[in-house]
Amino acid sequence: GLMSMTRAAKQAGAAGILSSLWEVNDFFTKALMESFYTHYWSGTGNAAEALRDAKLEMLREHQAKYQAPHPEYWAAFVYHGR
């Protein structure tokens, strides 16, 4: 399962892993990943904070477009690492 893949990647030397706990629509995954990397590369250097900021951005931006972004579109993503 997912935890086995996460554990295997960590044991192989990955500093961190961003993964999804369930299948998410490609449109929303793309939007979240673009936001995540924008925040991550902006200088924070902290993946967990970048993911949090990306999720908050999804909530704000997609609220206006899609009424309320259901958590199934953003809550599946978790960061495992330092």
CSV table of C-alpha atoms in Angstrom, one decimal:
chain,number,residue,atom,x,y,z
A,1,GLY,CA,0.0,0.0,0.0
A,2,LEU,CA,0.9,3.7,0.2
A,3,MET,CA,2.7,3.4,3.5
A,4,SER,CA,4.9,0.6,2.1
A,5,MET,CA,5.9,2.8,-0.9
A,6,THR,CA,6.5,5.7,1.4
A,7,ARG,CA,8.6,3.6,3.7
A,8,ALA,CA,10.6,2.1,0.8
A,9,ALA,CA,11.4,5.6,-0.6
A,10,LYS,CA,12.5,6.9,2.8
A,11,GLN,CA,14.7,3.8,3.3
A,12,ALA,CA,16.2,4.4,-0.1
A,13,GLY,CA,17.3,7.9,1.0
A,14,ALA,CA,14.5,10.2,0.0
A,15,ALA,CA,14.4,13.3,2.3
A,16,GLY,CA,10.7,13.6,1.9
A,17,ILE,CA,7.7,12.3,0.0
A,18,LEU,CA,4.6,14.2,-1.2
A,19,SER,CA,1.8,11.6,-1.8
A,20,SER,CA,-1.9,11.3,-2.1
A,21,LEU,CA,-4.0,9.1,0.1
A,22,TRP,CA,-6.6,8.6,-2.6
A,23,GLU,CA,-7.1,9.2,-6.3
A,24,VAL,CA,-7.7,12.9,-7.0
A,25,ASN,CA,-9.0,14.6,-10.2
A,26,ASP,CA,-6.2,15.6,-12.5
A,27,PHE,CA,-7.3,19.2,-12.8
A,28,PHE,CA,-7.2,19.8,-9.1
A,29,THR,CA,-4.0,17.8,-8.6
A,30,LYS,CA,-2.2,19.9,-11.3
A,31,ALA,CA,-3.5,23.1,-9.6
A,32,LEU,CA,-2.3,22.0,-6.2
A,33,MET,CA,1.1,20.8,-7.4
A,34,GLU,CA,1.8,24.0,-9.3
A,35,SER,CA,0.9,26.0,-6.2
A,36,PHE,CA,3.0,23.7,-4.0
A,37,TYR,CA,6.1,24.1,-6.1
A,38,THR,CA,5.6,27.8,-6.4
A,39,HIS,CA,5.5,28.1,-2.6
A,40,TYR,CA,8.4,25.6,-2.1
A,41,TRP,CA,10.7,27.3,-4.6
A,42,SER,CA,9.8,30.8,-3.3
A,43,GLY,CA,12.4,30.4,-0.6
A,44,THR,CA,10.6,28.8,2.3
A,45,GLY,CA,12.5,25.6,1.8
A,46,ASN,CA,10.0,23.8,3.9
A,47,ALA,CA,7.8,21.3,2.0
A,48,ALA,CA,5.3,20.9,4.8
A,49,GLU,CA,4.7,24.7,4.9
A,50,ALA,CA,4.6,24.9,1.1
A,51,LEU,CA,1.9,22.1,1.1
A,52,ARG,CA,-0.1,23.9,3.7
A,53,ASP,CA,0.1,27.2,1.8
A,54,ALA,CA,-0.9,25.4,-1.4
A,55,LYS,CA,-4.0,23.9,0.3
A,56,LEU,CA,-5.0,27.3,1.6
A,57,GLU,CA,-4.6,28.8,-1.8
A,58,MET,CA,-6.7,26.1,-3.3
A,59,LEU,CA,-9.4,26.9,-0.8
A,60,ARG,CA,-9.3,30.6,-1.5
A,61,GLU,CA,-9.0,30.5,-5.3
A,62,HIS,CA,-11.4,27.6,-6.0
A,63,GLN,CA,-14.0,28.9,-3.5
A,64,ALA,CA,-14.9,31.7,-5.9
A,65,LYS,CA,-14.9,29.5,-9.0
A,66,TYR,CA,-16.5,26.3,-7.7
A,67,GLN,CA,-18.5,27.4,-4.7
A,68,ALA,CA,-16.7,25.4,-2.2
A,69,PRO,CA,-13.8,23.1,-3.0
A,70,HIS,CA,-14.6,19.7,-1.6
A,71,PRO,CA,-11.8,18.3,0.6
A,72,GLU,CA,-11.6,15.3,-1.7
A,73,TYR,CA,-9.7,17.7,-4.1
A,74,TRP,CA,-7.0,18.8,-1.8
A,75,ALA,CA,-7.0,16.9,1.5
A,76,ALA,CA,-5.6,13.7,0.1
A,77,PHE,CA,-2.1,15.2,-0.2
A,78,VAL,CA,0.3,14.6,2.7
A,79,TYR,CA,4.0,15.2,3.2
A,80,HIS,CA,6.2,12.6,4.9
A,81,GLY,CA,9.6,13.8,5.8
A,82,ARG,CA,11.7,16.3,7.6
